[in-house]
Each structure stands twice: as structure tokens, then as C-alpha cells.
Coordinates of C-alpha atoms in Angstrom, one line a residue:
M1 CA -6.4 -10.1 11.9
R2 CA -6.6 -13.1 14.2
T3 CA -2.9 -14.5 14.3
S4 CA -2.7 -18.2 13.3
P5 CA 0.4 -20.5 12.7
L6 CA -0.3 -20.1 9.0
A7 CA -0.4 -16.4 9.1
T8 CA 2.6 -16.1 11.3
A9 CA 4.5 -18.5 8.7
I10 CA 3.4 -16.2 5.9
Q11 CA 4.4 -13.0 7.7
R12 CA 7.8 -14.6 8.5
H13 CA 8.3 -15.4 4.8
L14 CA 7.4 -11.7 3.8
D15 CA 9.8 -10.4 6.5
S16 CA 12.7 -12.6 4.9
C17 CA 12.3 -11.3 1.5
S18 CA 13.1 -8.2 -0.5
P19 CA 11.4 -5.8 -0.7
A20 CA 10.9 -5.5 3.1
G21 CA 8.0 -3.5 4.2
I22 CA 5.1 -5.9 3.3
A23 CA 2.6 -6.6 6.1
L24 CA 0.0 -9.5 6.1
L25 CA -3.3 -7.6 7.0
D26 CA -5.7 -10.5 6.4
L27 CA -5.8 -14.2 5.4
D28 CA -9.1 -16.2 4.5
I29 CA -9.3 -19.6 3.0
V30 CA -12.6 -19.3 1.1
E31 CA -13.8 -22.2 -1.1
D32 CA -10.4 -23.7 -1.2
V33 CA -8.7 -20.4 -2.1
A34 CA -6.2 -18.5 -0.1
E35 CA -7.1 -14.9 0.0
L36 CA -4.4 -12.5 1.3
T37 CA -4.7 -8.9 1.9
L38 CA -0.9 -7.5 1.8
A39 CA 0.1 -3.9 2.2
F40 CA 2.9 -1.8 2.7
T41 CA 4.1 -1.2 6.3
P42 CA 3.4 2.5 7.3
E43 CA 7.1 3.2 7.1
A44 CA 7.5 1.5 3.8
L45 CA 4.3 3.2 2.2
D46 CA 5.6 6.7 3.2
Q47 CA 8.9 5.9 1.4
V48 CA 7.1 4.4 -1.3
L49 CA 4.8 7.7 -1.7
R50 CA 8.0 9.8 -1.4
N51 CA 9.8 8.1 -4.1
Q52 CA 6.6 8.2 -6.4
L53 CA 6.4 11.8 -6.0
R54 CA 10.0 12.6 -6.5
I55 CA 10.1 10.2 -9.7
T56 CA 6.8 10.8 -11.4
G57 CA 6.3 14.5 -10.3
A58 CA 3.5 15.7 -8.0
P59 CA 0.0 16.4 -8.8
S60 CA -0.7 19.9 -10.3
D61 CA -2.3 21.2 -7.2
W62 CA 0.6 20.1 -5.0
D63 CA 1.9 23.7 -4.5
C64 CA -1.6 25.1 -3.5
P65 CA -2.2 25.3 0.2
K66 CA -5.8 25.7 -0.4
A67 CA -6.5 22.9 -3.1
S68 CA -8.9 20.4 -1.9
M69 CA -7.7 16.8 -2.2
E70 CA -11.4 15.3 -2.6
A71 CA -12.7 13.2 -5.5
G72 CA -12.3 15.1 -8.8
T73 CA -9.0 16.9 -8.0
P74 CA -5.6 16.3 -9.4
T75 CA -4.4 14.9 -6.1
W76 CA -7.4 12.4 -5.9
A77 CA -6.5 11.4 -9.5
Y78 CA -3.0 10.9 -8.5
A79 CA -4.1 8.8 -5.5
L80 CA -6.4 6.8 -7.7
D81 CA -3.6 6.0 -10.2
L82 CA -1.5 5.0 -7.2
A83 CA -4.1 2.7 -5.9
Y84 CA -4.4 0.9 -9.4
L85 CA -0.7 0.8 -9.5
F86 CA -0.4 -0.7 -6.1
N87 CA -3.2 -3.1 -6.2
E88 CA -3.2 -4.3 -9.7
H89 CA 0.5 -4.3 -10.7
Y90 CA 2.6 -4.4 -7.7
F91 CA 0.6 -6.6 -5.2
G92 CA -1.6 -8.3 -7.9
H93 CA 1.1 -9.4 -10.2
L94 CA 4.6 -8.6 -9.2
L95 CA 4.5 -9.7 -5.6
L96 CA 2.2 -12.6 -6.4
E97 CA 4.5 -13.9 -9.1
R98 CA 7.5 -13.6 -6.6
H99 CA 6.1 -15.3 -4.0
E100 CA 3.4 -17.8 -5.3
A101 CA 5.5 -20.9 -5.1
A102 CA 6.8 -20.2 -1.4
L103 CA 3.2 -19.4 -0.3
G104 CA 2.1 -22.6 -1.9
E105 CA 4.7 -24.4 0.3
I106 CA 3.6 -22.7 3.3
L107 CA 0.1 -23.4 2.7
T108 CA 1.0 -27.3 2.0
A109 CA 2.9 -27.4 5.0
H110 CA -0.2 -26.1 6.9
G111 CA -2.7 -28.7 5.5
H112 CA -3.9 -26.4 2.5
E113 CA -2.0 -28.4 -0.5
G114 CA -2.9 -27.2 -3.9
T115 CA -4.6 -24.2 -2.6
P116 CA -4.2 -21.3 -5.1
V117 CA -3.3 -17.8 -3.7
V118 CA -4.9 -14.6 -4.7
F119 CA -4.1 -11.1 -3.2
R120 CA -7.2 -8.8 -2.2
P121 CA -6.4 -5.2 -3.0
P122 CA -6.0 -3.2 0.1
Y123 CA -5.5 0.4 -1.3
T124 CA -8.2 3.1 -2.2
P125 CA -7.8 6.7 -3.2
G126 CA -9.3 7.9 0.1
C127 CA -6.7 6.0 2.3
L128 CA -3.9 7.0 0.1
V129 CA -5.1 10.7 0.1
L130 CA -4.5 10.6 3.9
N131 CA -1.0 9.8 3.6
L132 CA -0.7 12.4 0.6
R133 CA -2.1 15.1 2.8
R134 CA 0.4 14.7 5.5
L135 CA 3.3 14.6 2.5
K136 CA 1.7 17.6 1.1
A137 CA 1.7 19.6 4.3
E138 CA 5.4 18.8 4.8
H139 CA 6.3 19.8 1.3
L140 CA 4.4 23.2 1.8
R141 CA 6.0 24.0 5.0
A142 CA 9.6 23.1 3.6
A143 CA 8.7 25.3 0.6
G144 CA 7.5 28.1 2.7
L145 CA 4.1 27.9 1.0
A146 CA 1.9 26.7 4.1
A147 CA -0.8 29.2 4.9
P148 CA 0.2 31.3 8.0
Q149 CA -1.2 30.0 11.4
A150 CA -3.6 32.3 13.3
R151 CA -1.9 33.7 16.4
A152 CA -3.8 33.0 19.7
A153 CA -5.0 36.1 21.4

């Protein structure tokens, strides 16, 4: 994303708020609407995913080292649910409600008075599966369930 004074002001606002760990990935003013793509920072996403796994439980194939994580699997379904939760509920409603007034003030200060704000969803099951794959590998190693590594000759 190109950095502009408006984008910098929005990121500063996000950095000053709780919860921390939200990054502005993209900002466009399209037909007098401010379209923001927000996402968790990598560290925050890692923590959120760990918390989700702990609180809601892991997918049914979580303890199987050979289980695929492709579309149609329990882990993919888990990632699909998380993408919906993050995109629609967290970023689409909760964060928008918390920050809409402040973002409106920032937009006004940068010459975009009265510009409505919408958040574009950043998460897909595919991108979340990449993070879940790493967390699953950690889980399997810690539980002693990882497939044995082939030894070099």
C-alpha cells in the first residue's frame, strides 16, 4: 500500500486503540466511500488463532499428522468459519462500530468530510490455513504426534 498522510493518520489511530495489533493494509476512496482493508498484525493473528483453538477447540483432524488441510476437510471448514467471524463480525461490525466516528474525523481533517467508511474483508480460508498449518505442526511436535523425520544417509 502506498503511504499517504491519510493512511498514516488512520494507522496512528489504530495503533493508539485497544485492541492493539490491527494494521491498515489498503485504503481507497472510491465514489466518495472510504474503503479500508484492515487485518491483524502477524503477531496478533497468531495470538488470536491460538486463543480460538484453545477456547473453541481444534478441528477434528487436528491430531492427525497426515490429514489434509485442503477444501472439504475439517481444518478448512474451521478456517472458513474463522474467515467469516473475522471478516463479518470482528472487522465488519465490531471494529467499524468502535472506530467509525474517529475515522470520520480523520477523513474530515484530510478533506473527505462526510465520507462513509466500509471495511473490505481481508481473510480467506486459504490464508488462514497457512497459519493454522504452522500451529498444527507445533501442536503435533509438542504432543509427540509428528511423523518421524527421514534420516539423511
